[in-house]
Coordinates of C-alpha atoms in Angstrom, one line a residue:
Chain A
X1 CA 128.8 129.0 80.5
X2 CA 130.3 130.3 83.7
X3 CA 131.4 133.6 82.1
X4 CA 128.3 134.3 80.9
X5 CA 126.5 133.7 83.9
X6 CA 128.8 135.7 86.0
X7 CA 128.5 138.8 84.0
X8 CA 124.4 138.7 84.1
X9 CA 124.0 139.1 87.9
X10 CA 125.7 142.2 87.5
X11 CA 122.9 144.2 85.3
X12 CA 123.7 146.9 83.3
X13 CA 127.1 148.1 84.4
X14 CA 128.8 144.5 83.5
X15 CA 127.0 145.1 79.8
X16 CA 128.7 148.4 79.3
X17 CA 131.9 147.2 80.8
X18 CA 132.0 144.5 78.3
X19 CA 131.4 146.8 75.3
X20 CA 134.3 148.9 76.5
X21 CA 136.4 146.2 76.3
X22 CA 135.5 144.7 73.0
X23 CA 136.3 147.3 70.7
X24 CA 135.1 145.3 67.5
X25 CA 131.3 145.3 68.6
X26 CA 131.7 148.7 70.7
X27 CA 130.6 150.3 67.4
X28 CA 127.0 148.8 67.2
X29 CA 124.6 149.5 69.8
X30 CA 122.9 146.5 69.5
X31 CA 125.5 144.0 70.7
X32 CA 124.8 144.2 74.6
X33 CA 125.3 140.6 75.8
X34 CA 127.9 139.0 73.9
X35 CA 130.5 136.4 75.4
X36 CA 133.9 136.1 73.9
X37 CA 134.0 132.6 74.0
X38 CA 130.7 132.3 72.0
X39 CA 132.0 134.5 69.4
X40 CA 135.1 133.1 68.9
X41 CA 133.4 129.6 68.5
X42 CA 131.1 131.1 65.9
X43 CA 134.0 132.8 63.8
X44 CA 135.7 129.4 63.9
X45 CA 132.6 127.7 62.6
X46 CA 132.0 129.9 60.0
X47 CA 135.6 130.0 58.8
X48 CA 135.8 126.2 58.5
X49 CA 132.2 127.0 56.0
X50 CA 133.7 129.8 54.0
X51 CA 136.6 127.3 53.5
X52 CA 134.2 124.8 52.6
X53 CA 132.1 127.3 50.3
X54 CA 135.1 129.2 48.7
X55 CA 137.2 126.4 48.0
X56 CA 135.8 125.2 44.9
X57 CA 135.6 129.0 43.6
X58 CA 139.3 129.0 44.3
X59 CA 139.8 125.7 42.6
X60 CA 138.3 126.9 39.6
X61 CA 140.5 130.0 39.7
X62 CA 143.2 128.1 40.4
X63 CA 142.6 125.7 37.4
X64 CA 141.9 128.3 34.9
X65 CA 145.5 129.6 35.7
X66 CA 147.2 126.3 35.2
X67 CA 149.1 124.9 32.5
X68 CA 148.2 121.8 31.2
X69 CA 151.0 119.7 32.9
X70 CA 149.8 120.8 36.2
X71 CA 146.0 120.0 35.5
X72 CA 147.6 116.5 34.8
X73 CA 150.5 116.5 37.8
X74 CA 150.4 113.5 40.3
X75 CA 150.1 114.2 43.5
X76 CA 147.6 116.5 42.2
X77 CA 148.2 120.3 43.7
X78 CA 145.5 122.6 44.9
X79 CA 147.0 125.8 43.6
X80 CA 148.6 126.9 40.6
X81 CA 152.8 126.9 40.7
X82 CA 153.5 128.7 37.2
X83 CA 150.2 130.5 36.6
X84 CA 149.7 131.0 32.7
X85 CA 146.6 132.7 30.4
X86 CA 147.4 129.9 27.9
X87 CA 144.1 128.3 28.5
X88 CA 142.4 131.2 27.8
X89 CA 144.3 131.5 24.3
X90 CA 143.5 128.0 23.5
X91 CA 139.9 128.8 24.3
X92 CA 139.9 131.4 21.9
X93 CA 141.9 129.6 19.0
X94 CA 139.6 126.5 19.3
X95 CA 136.4 128.9 19.7
X96 CA 137.5 130.5 16.3
X97 CA 137.3 126.9 14.8
X98 CA 133.9 125.7 15.7
X99 CA 131.2 125.6 13.0
X100 CA 129.6 128.5 14.8
X101 CA 131.7 131.5 15.6
X102 CA 132.2 132.1 19.3
X103 CA 130.9 135.5 19.1
X104 CA 127.7 134.3 17.8
X105 CA 127.3 132.2 20.8
X106 CA 127.6 135.2 22.7
X107 CA 125.5 137.7 20.8
X108 CA 122.5 135.1 21.4
X109 CA 123.2 134.9 24.9
X110 CA 123.3 138.7 25.0
X111 CA 120.0 138.6 23.3
X112 CA 118.4 135.9 25.3
X113 CA 119.7 137.6 28.6
X114 CA 119.3 141.5 27.8
X115 CA 115.6 141.1 26.4
X116 CA 114.2 138.3 28.8
X117 CA 115.7 140.3 31.9
X118 CA 114.8 143.8 30.2
X119 CA 111.2 142.7 29.7
X120 CA 110.8 140.9 33.0
X121 CA 111.5 144.0 34.7
X122 CA 109.0 146.2 32.9
X123 CA 106.0 143.5 33.1
X124 CA 106.7 142.4 36.7
X125 CA 107.1 146.0 38.0
X126 CA 103.8 147.1 35.8
X127 CA 102.1 144.3 37.4
X128 CA 103.5 144.7 40.8
X129 CA 102.3 148.3 41.3
X130 CA 98.7 147.7 41.3
X131 CA 99.2 144.6 43.4
X132 CA 101.2 146.5 46.1
X133 CA 99.1 149.8 46.3
X134 CA 95.4 149.3 44.6
X135 CA 93.3 146.7 46.3
X136 CA 91.0 145.4 43.5
X137 CA 89.0 142.6 43.0
X138 CA 91.1 139.8 42.4
X139 CA 94.1 141.2 43.8
X140 CA 94.6 139.0 46.5
X141 CA 93.7 136.0 44.6
X142 CA 96.1 136.3 41.8
X143 CA 98.9 137.3 44.5
X144 CA 98.1 134.4 46.2
X145 CA 98.5 132.3 42.7
X146 CA 102.1 133.9 42.4
X147 CA 103.1 133.3 46.1
X148 CA 101.6 129.3 45.1
X149 CA 104.0 129.5 41.8
X150 CA 107.1 129.9 44.3
X151 CA 106.4 126.8 45.9
X152 CA 107.0 124.8 42.8
X153 CA 110.0 125.1 40.3
X154 CA 109.6 125.3 36.3
X155 CA 110.8 121.5 36.4
X156 CA 107.1 120.3 37.0
X157 CA 105.8 122.5 33.9
X158 CA 108.5 121.7 31.4
X159 CA 106.7 119.2 29.0
X160 CA 103.4 121.3 28.8
X161 CA 105.4 124.7 28.3
X162 CA 107.1 122.8 25.4
X163 CA 103.6 121.9 24.2
X164 CA 102.4 125.5 24.3
X165 CA 105.7 127.3 22.8
X166 CA 105.4 124.7 19.8
X167 CA 101.9 125.6 19.6
X168 CA 102.6 129.3 19.7
X169 CA 105.3 128.6 17.1
X170 CA 108.3 129.8 19.1
X171 CA 110.2 126.7 19.0
X172 CA 113.6 127.4 17.7
X173 CA 113.4 131.1 18.1
X174 CA 114.5 133.1 20.6
X175 CA 111.2 133.8 22.1
X176 CA 110.8 130.4 23.1
X177 CA 113.4 131.5 26.1
X178 CA 112.6 134.9 26.2
X179 CA 109.0 135.6 26.5
X180 CA 108.4 133.0 29.2
X181 CA 110.8 134.5 31.2
X182 CA 108.8 137.9 31.5
X183 CA 106.4 136.0 33.6
X184 CA 109.0 134.4 36.0
X185 CA 107.0 134.8 39.4
X186 CA 110.0 135.5 41.9
X187 CA 110.8 138.8 40.5
X188 CA 106.9 139.8 40.7
X189 CA 106.9 138.8 44.2
X190 CA 110.0 140.4 45.4
X191 CA 108.8 143.8 43.1
X192 CA 105.6 143.9 44.8
X193 CA 107.0 143.4 48.3
X194 CA 109.5 146.3 47.9
X195 CA 106.8 148.7 46.3
X196 CA 104.6 148.6 49.3
X197 CA 107.2 150.6 51.1
X198 CA 106.7 153.5 48.6
X199 CA 104.9 156.1 50.5
X200 CA 101.2 156.5 49.5
X201 CA 101.2 160.1 49.9
X202 CA 103.4 160.1 46.7
X203 CA 101.0 158.2 44.7
X204 CA 98.3 160.2 46.1
X205 CA 99.5 163.8 45.1
X206 CA 100.3 162.4 41.7
X207 CA 96.7 161.0 41.2
X208 CA 95.2 164.2 42.4
X209 CA 97.3 166.1 39.6
X210 CA 95.7 163.9 37.3
X211 CA 97.9 161.3 36.8
X212 CA 97.2 158.1 35.1
X213 CA 98.0 155.0 36.7
X214 CA 100.9 154.1 34.6
X215 CA 102.2 157.6 34.7
X216 CA 102.1 156.7 38.9
X217 CA 104.0 153.7 38.0
X218 CA 106.3 155.1 35.5
X219 CA 107.3 158.6 37.3
X220 CA 106.7 158.0 40.7
X221 CA 106.8 154.2 41.8
X222 CA 109.7 153.1 39.2
X223 CA 112.4 155.8 40.4
X224 CA 111.7 155.2 44.1
X225 CA 112.4 151.2 43.7
X226 CA 115.7 151.1 42.1
X227 CA 117.3 148.8 44.3
X228 CA 114.4 146.3 43.2
X229 CA 115.1 146.6 39.6
X230 CA 118.8 145.3 40.4
X231 CA 117.6 142.4 42.5
X232 CA 115.2 141.7 39.4
X233 CA 118.0 142.1 36.5
X234 CA 120.5 140.1 39.1
X235 CA 118.1 137.0 39.4
X236 CA 116.8 136.8 35.9
X237 CA 120.1 137.7 34.5
X238 CA 121.4 134.7 36.3
X239 CA 118.9 132.1 35.4
X240 CA 118.8 133.1 31.5
X241 CA 122.4 133.2 31.5
X242 CA 122.8 129.6 32.7
X243 CA 120.3 128.4 30.5
X244 CA 121.5 126.0 27.6
X245 CA 118.2 126.7 25.4
X246 CA 117.3 122.7 26.0
X247 CA 114.8 121.5 23.8
X248 CA 113.7 124.9 22.6
X249 CA 116.5 125.8 20.6
X250 CA 117.6 123.2 18.0
X251 CA 119.6 125.3 15.5
X252 CA 123.3 125.4 16.7
X253 CA 123.4 129.1 15.5
X254 CA 120.7 130.1 18.2
X255 CA 122.2 128.2 21.2
X256 CA 123.6 130.4 23.8
X257 CA 126.9 130.6 25.2
X258 CA 126.5 128.1 28.4
X259 CA 125.4 125.5 25.7
X260 CA 128.8 125.7 23.9
X261 CA 130.7 126.3 27.2
X262 CA 129.3 122.7 28.3
X263 CA 130.5 121.4 25.3
X264 CA 133.6 122.2 26.1
X265 CA 133.9 121.5 29.6
X266 CA 132.2 118.2 28.6
X267 CA 135.0 117.7 26.2
X268 CA 137.2 115.6 28.5
X269 CA 140.7 115.2 28.9
X270 CA 141.9 116.7 25.8
X271 CA 140.1 120.0 26.7
X272 CA 140.7 120.1 30.4
X273 CA 142.5 123.3 30.0
X274 CA 140.2 125.0 28.1
X275 CA 137.2 123.9 30.2
X276 CA 138.8 125.3 33.4
X277 CA 138.9 128.6 31.5
X278 CA 135.3 128.4 30.5
X279 CA 134.3 128.0 34.1
X280 CA 136.2 130.6 35.4
X281 CA 134.2 133.1 32.6
X282 CA 130.9 131.7 33.1
X283 CA 131.5 132.1 37.2
X284 CA 133.0 135.6 37.1
X285 CA 130.2 137.1 35.0
X286 CA 127.3 136.8 37.5
X287 CA 129.7 137.1 40.6
X288 CA 130.9 140.4 39.5
X289 CA 127.6 141.7 38.6
X290 CA 126.5 140.7 42.2
X291 CA 129.5 142.3 43.9
X292 CA 128.9 145.2 42.2
X293 CA 125.3 145.7 43.2
X294 CA 125.2 143.7 46.4
X295 CA 124.1 146.5 48.8
X296 CA 121.3 147.3 46.6
X297 CA 120.3 143.9 46.8
X298 CA 120.3 143.1 50.2
X299 CA 117.9 146.5 50.6
X300 CA 115.4 144.6 48.3
X301 CA 115.6 141.4 50.2
X302 CA 114.5 143.0 53.3
X303 CA 111.2 143.4 52.2
X304 CA 111.0 139.8 50.6
X305 CA 109.1 138.5 53.9
X306 CA 105.9 136.5 53.8
X307 CA 103.0 137.9 55.8
X308 CA 100.5 135.3 57.2
Chain B
X1 CA 92.5 176.1 42.6
X2 CA 93.6 174.9 45.9
X3 CA 90.0 174.2 47.3
X4 CA 89.4 172.2 44.3
X5 CA 92.6 170.0 45.1
X6 CA 91.4 169.3 48.7
X7 CA 88.3 168.4 47.2
X8 CA 89.4 165.8 45.3
X9 CA 92.0 164.8 47.8
X10 CA 89.1 163.7 49.8
X11 CA 86.6 162.4 47.2
X12 CA 88.7 160.8 44.6
X13 CA 90.8 158.5 45.6
X14 CA 87.7 156.3 47.3
X15 CA 84.8 157.3 45.2
X16 CA 83.4 153.8 46.1
X17 CA 81.8 155.7 49.0
X18 CA 79.2 157.1 46.4
X19 CA 78.7 154.1 44.4
X20 CA 77.2 151.0 45.0
X21 CA 79.7 149.0 46.4
X22 CA 79.4 146.0 43.9
X23 CA 82.1 144.2 42.8
X24 CA 81.5 145.1 39.2
X25 CA 81.6 148.9 40.3
X26 CA 85.0 148.1 41.7
X27 CA 86.3 146.2 39.0
X28 CA 85.6 149.3 36.8
X29 CA 86.7 151.8 38.7
X30 CA 90.0 149.8 39.0
X31 CA 90.1 149.4 35.5
X32 CA 93.6 151.0 35.0
X33 CA 95.2 148.6 37.4
X34 CA 93.7 145.7 35.3
X35 CA 95.3 147.1 32.4
X36 CA 98.7 147.3 34.0
X37 CA 98.9 143.8 35.3
X38 CA 97.2 142.4 32.2
X39 CA 100.7 142.0 30.2
X40 CA 102.4 139.7 33.3
X41 CA 99.4 137.9 34.0
X42 CA 98.5 137.0 30.4
X43 CA 102.1 135.5 30.2
X44 CA 102.2 134.2 33.7
X45 CA 98.8 132.2 33.0
X46 CA 99.8 131.0 29.6
X47 CA 103.4 129.5 31.0
X48 CA 102.7 129.0 34.7
X49 CA 99.1 128.0 35.4
X50 CA 98.0 126.6 32.0
X51 CA 101.1 124.5 32.0
X52 CA 100.0 123.1 35.6
X53 CA 96.4 122.3 34.8
X54 CA 97.9 120.9 31.2
X55 CA 100.1 118.4 33.1
X56 CA 97.3 117.3 35.2
X57 CA 95.0 116.5 32.3
X58 CA 98.0 114.7 30.5
X59 CA 98.7 112.7 33.4
X60 CA 95.5 110.6 32.8
X61 CA 96.1 109.7 29.1
X62 CA 99.1 108.4 27.1
X63 CA 100.4 110.7 24.5
X64 CA 103.8 110.7 22.5
X65 CA 103.3 114.0 21.1
X66 CA 102.4 112.3 17.4
X67 CA 99.1 111.3 18.0
X68 CA 96.5 112.7 20.1
X69 CA 96.4 112.1 23.7
X70 CA 94.5 109.1 24.8
X71 CA 92.3 108.6 28.1
X72 CA 93.8 105.9 30.5
X73 CA 92.3 106.9 33.6
X74 CA 94.6 106.4 36.6
X75 CA 96.4 104.0 34.8
X76 CA 99.4 106.0 34.8
X77 CA 99.7 106.5 38.7
X78 CA 99.0 102.8 39.1
X79 CA 101.9 102.0 36.8
X80 CA 104.0 104.6 38.3
X81 CA 103.5 103.0 42.0
X82 CA 103.1 99.4 41.3
X83 CA 105.3 98.5 38.4
X84 CA 107.8 101.0 38.0
X85 CA 110.9 100.2 40.5
X86 CA 113.0 103.0 39.3
X87 CA 110.5 105.6 40.5
X88 CA 110.5 104.3 43.9
X89 CA 114.4 104.7 43.9
X90 CA 113.9 108.2 42.5
X91 CA 111.4 108.9 45.2
X92 CA 113.3 107.6 47.5
X93 CA 116.4 109.6 46.6
X94 CA 114.5 113.0 46.3
X95 CA 112.8 112.5 49.8
X96 CA 116.4 112.0 51.2
X97 CA 117.6 115.2 49.3
X98 CA 114.8 117.1 50.7
X99 CA 115.0 115.9 54.0
X100 CA 118.8 116.2 54.5
X101 CA 119.8 118.9 51.9
X102 CA 116.7 121.3 52.6
X103 CA 116.9 121.9 56.3
X104 CA 120.8 122.0 56.1
X105 CA 120.9 124.3 53.9
X106 CA 117.9 126.5 55.3
X107 CA 119.8 126.2 58.7
X108 CA 123.2 127.1 57.3
X109 CA 121.2 130.2 55.5
X110 CA 120.1 131.5 58.6
X111 CA 123.3 130.5 60.9
X112 CA 125.6 132.1 58.2
X113 CA 123.3 135.2 58.0
X114 CA 123.3 135.6 61.7
X115 CA 126.9 135.1 62.1
X116 CA 128.0 137.2 59.1
X117 CA 125.4 139.9 60.3
X118 CA 127.7 140.6 63.7
X119 CA 131.0 141.4 61.2
X120 CA 132.0 144.7 60.3
X121 CA 130.4 145.7 57.1
X122 CA 133.5 145.1 54.8
X123 CA 133.8 141.7 56.0
X124 CA 130.2 140.9 55.9
X125 CA 130.1 141.8 52.3
X126 CA 133.0 139.7 51.5
X127 CA 131.7 137.0 53.4
X128 CA 128.1 137.4 51.5
X129 CA 129.8 137.0 48.1
X130 CA 131.6 133.8 49.2
X131 CA 128.7 131.9 50.6
X132 CA 126.0 133.6 47.9
X133 CA 128.6 132.9 44.8
X134 CA 128.2 129.0 44.3
X135 CA 124.4 129.6 43.8
X136 CA 124.5 132.1 41.1
X137 CA 127.6 131.1 39.2
X138 CA 125.6 129.2 36.9
X139 CA 127.4 125.5 36.0
X140 CA 130.4 125.9 38.2
X141 CA 129.4 122.8 40.1
X142 CA 131.3 121.2 37.3
X143 CA 134.5 122.0 39.7
X144 CA 133.4 118.9 41.9
X145 CA 134.3 116.7 39.0
X146 CA 137.8 118.0 39.8
X147 CA 137.8 117.3 43.4
X148 CA 136.0 113.8 43.1
X149 CA 137.6 112.7 39.7
X150 CA 137.4 109.3 38.9
X151 CA 141.2 109.1 38.3
X152 CA 144.4 109.9 40.3
X153 CA 144.4 113.5 39.3
X154 CA 141.6 114.1 41.2
X155 CA 142.3 116.0 44.2
X156 CA 140.6 113.7 46.7
X157 CA 141.9 110.6 45.3
X158 CA 145.2 112.1 45.4
X159 CA 144.9 113.2 48.9
X160 CA 143.5 110.0 49.7
X161 CA 146.4 107.9 47.7
X162 CA 149.0 110.1 49.5
X163 CA 147.8 109.6 52.7
X164 CA 147.8 106.1 52.2
X165 CA 143.9 105.5 53.0
X166 CA 143.3 103.9 49.7
X167 CA 145.7 102.2 47.1
X168 CA 143.6 102.7 44.1
X169 CA 141.5 105.6 42.9
X170 CA 138.0 105.5 43.7
X171 CA 135.4 106.7 40.8
X172 CA 133.4 108.5 43.1
X173 CA 130.8 109.9 40.5
X174 CA 130.2 106.3 39.3
X175 CA 130.2 104.3 42.3
X176 CA 126.3 104.0 44.0
X177 CA 128.0 104.2 47.8
X178 CA 129.1 107.8 46.8
X179 CA 127.0 109.3 44.5
X180 CA 124.2 110.4 46.7
X181 CA 125.9 111.7 49.6
X182 CA 128.3 113.6 46.8
X183 CA 125.1 115.1 45.2
X184 CA 123.9 116.2 48.9
X185 CA 127.2 117.9 49.3
X186 CA 127.0 119.8 45.9
X187 CA 123.6 120.7 46.4
X188 CA 124.0 122.0 49.9
X189 CA 127.4 124.1 48.2
X190 CA 124.7 125.5 45.8
X191 CA 122.1 125.9 48.0
X192 CA 122.7 129.4 49.9
X193 CA 120.8 131.4 47.0
X194 CA 117.9 133.9 47.5
X195 CA 116.9 132.6 51.1
X196 CA 120.6 133.5 52.2
X197 CA 120.1 137.2 51.1
X198 CA 116.9 137.4 52.4
X199 CA 118.0 136.3 55.8
X200 CA 120.7 139.0 55.6
X201 CA 118.6 141.6 54.6
X202 CA 115.8 140.9 57.1
X203 CA 118.7 140.8 60.2
X204 CA 119.6 144.1 59.1
X205 CA 116.2 145.2 59.5
X206 CA 115.3 144.1 62.8
X207 CA 114.9 147.2 65.2
X208 CA 118.0 147.8 67.0
X209 CA 115.8 149.4 70.2
X210 CA 114.6 146.0 70.4
X211 CA 117.9 144.3 71.5
X212 CA 118.6 147.1 73.9
X213 CA 115.0 146.6 75.6
X214 CA 115.9 143.1 75.5
X215 CA 118.9 143.6 77.6
X216 CA 117.1 145.4 80.0
X217 CA 114.6 142.8 80.3
X218 CA 117.3 140.4 81.2
X219 CA 118.3 138.6 78.0
X220 CA 121.5 137.1 78.9
X221 CA 123.1 136.0 76.1
X222 CA 123.3 135.8 72.1
X223 CA 121.1 132.8 72.2
X224 CA 118.4 134.2 74.2
X225 CA 118.5 137.1 72.0
X226 CA 118.4 134.9 69.1
X227 CA 115.6 133.1 70.2
X228 CA 113.3 135.9 71.9
X229 CA 114.0 138.7 69.9
X230 CA 115.7 137.9 66.5
X231 CA 113.7 134.9 65.4
X232 CA 110.4 136.4 66.0
X233 CA 111.2 139.8 64.1
X234 CA 112.2 137.9 61.4
X235 CA 109.3 135.6 60.7
X236 CA 108.2 136.8 57.2
X237 CA 111.7 136.3 56.0
X238 CA 111.8 132.8 57.6
X239 CA 108.9 131.8 55.6
X240 CA 110.0 133.2 52.3
X241 CA 113.5 131.4 52.9
X242 CA 111.8 128.0 53.8
X243 CA 109.6 128.4 50.7
X244 CA 112.9 128.9 48.4
X245 CA 114.7 126.1 50.2
X246 CA 112.2 123.5 50.0
X247 CA 111.4 124.2 46.1
X248 CA 115.1 124.0 45.5
X249 CA 115.7 120.8 47.3
X250 CA 112.9 118.9 45.4
X251 CA 114.0 120.2 42.3
X252 CA 117.1 118.4 42.4
X253 CA 118.1 116.8 38.9
X254 CA 120.2 119.0 36.9
X255 CA 123.5 118.4 39.1
X256 CA 122.5 114.8 38.9
X257 CA 122.7 114.5 35.3
X258 CA 125.7 116.5 34.9
X259 CA 127.8 115.0 37.8
X260 CA 126.6 111.5 37.9
X261 CA 125.6 111.1 34.4
X262 CA 122.1 110.2 32.8
X263 CA 121.1 107.5 33.9
X264 CA 123.6 107.3 37.0
X265 CA 125.0 103.8 37.8
X266 CA 122.7 101.7 39.7
X267 CA 120.1 104.6 39.2
X268 CA 122.1 105.9 42.7
X269 CA 121.4 109.4 41.3
X270 CA 117.8 109.2 40.0
X271 CA 115.7 111.8 41.5
X272 CA 112.0 112.3 40.7
X273 CA 113.2 115.1 38.1
X274 CA 115.6 112.9 36.2
X275 CA 113.1 110.4 36.0
X276 CA 110.5 112.5 34.7
X277 CA 113.0 113.5 32.1
X278 CA 113.9 110.3 31.3
X279 CA 110.4 109.5 30.4
X280 CA 109.2 112.8 28.8
X281 CA 112.4 113.6 26.6
X282 CA 113.9 110.4 25.8
X283 CA 110.9 107.8 25.8
X284 CA 108.5 110.6 24.9
X285 CA 106.1 109.0 27.2
X286 CA 104.3 112.2 28.0
X287 CA 101.3 111.1 29.5
X288 CA 103.8 109.2 32.3
X289 CA 106.3 112.1 32.5
X290 CA 103.3 114.3 33.3
X291 CA 102.3 112.0 36.1
X292 CA 105.4 112.1 37.7
X293 CA 105.6 115.9 37.5
X294 CA 102.0 116.1 39.0
X295 CA 103.4 114.1 41.9
X296 CA 106.2 116.0 42.6
X297 CA 104.3 119.3 42.0
X298 CA 102.1 117.8 44.9
X299 CA 105.1 116.9 47.2
X300 CA 106.6 120.2 46.6
X301 CA 103.5 122.3 47.5
X302 CA 102.4 120.1 50.2
X303 CA 105.7 120.3 51.9
X304 CA 105.6 124.2 51.6
X305 CA 102.2 124.5 53.2
X306 CA 102.7 122.0 55.9
X307 CA 106.3 124.2 56.5
X308 CA 104.5 127.2 56.6
X309 CA 101.8 126.6 58.9
X310 CA 104.7 125.1 61.3
X311 CA 106.5 128.4 60.7
X312 CA 103.5 130.8 61.6
X313 CA 103.6 129.2 65.2
X314 CA 107.0 130.0 65.9
X315 CA 107.4 132.8 68.6
X316 CA 103.3 133.1 68.8

């Protein structure tokens, strides 16, 4: 505390002085009032939590590389001593022996995730453009419902959803997972918020050139919101990648990869090594995707705020 | 040609000025907009709005999916609150998770984003991945079974045994004393999701000139800066983040089923979601399960609305 108040009595000069001393922060103009003690305390705080957050992920990687005897070593070790890829090769072998081939699970996952994501991107952005840029009767009401739907999760509607999907004859087809995924509300919300930034003048000039609304959406607005595409894709991808099909898919040959993976992970001690390999794979796919697209996604989230 | 364009520029975008400004005229004029939103909203109504209405309707019936639903009035709700003791356990657990994990997750999301924002861009990117990764990694929360495995090969048991705190392995996820606290830990670990990203992004968009102006006006340290400048500028993201955190905190169910079993020992990990799945998908009492869903729906939306109202007052 004393450090902070001492500096404050000396107005701006002291602040500039401080900026000069702390090279790390000098780069950025906004850090004008910083105490070194506070910085250290905050960095220690976040360091502890980074360990808490990161440790399970590190353990996942470490365990995937452990040979079986290390997985059941006492006292247990956190880090792998003799890394091996045998868990992965075991997984490949046992997956070949399953009733439904591994490649089929993978294909199912790709179909469900691919179509569900693509359709969502198209449908949600198509609806987001008029909601963001045109005021028409009902637009605020519809957006209000979408925001309301962010306030409860899909677990609430699970049972009626099953009834509807079975009435539509979609149970035990890919459609049962793909079609409802088109209408997830978070994607529409984020897309609409991001589209509000597209300059009106671009849209107006296209309209004057006689462009139809659908043309404006596709040729003017969509190329301008590419960062938002990635955000929608990763959120949707992650949601669909994690689905096991649940009650909607009953045939084994339609089940997605996550279902098969859960079977392996739940396989107990005998399959602990393979389970570790499986968790590594399921973790790495979405994380890699995020690492690659991070900056674009953060750009989109900047507009996610809720107005009053 | 140019004149024509100018003419259109003035009159075409807002022809409403000339027509009668009735709703019908406006709707006709925007028919292209309706066409664009139609595909999404047809599906949205089918798979989100209609199910909510159906859940409310079904909650007043008994329905086993074989025979048509029969109207029973408030019976399901009466049964739920007066005769179903496990529901009270589930309600209590859900509220504990929501009250503890919800705010903790929300505060951590903001605090982390705020600290990370001061770091150089490269470190910031790495930290973002570390904090965000758990929430997008699907079923990686299974990894907690390795930490808290019930035998002595589990890491925590191993450490405790070696240090001599215990002389017998604790079966963490089968012990009612540990189930709920562990679920809270896992839920917090999983919960740095969309809200966290929204905060990171929001912090980067706060006008830098505001901080300089603040420093001139006598902002003395980072805490004042946070309170007087950062928080008010980030209000929209704060509201969005709150919605995400609250909804996630009330939806805890899957991790309980996967980690603590279904049903968990002494129902220590039972939440409203698991209770609903028990009655819906195992006992096929769809009417009763719908009543549980409606209660959950009201709790989620009610909490969200209340928190929104509260947050709106921050910094005004």
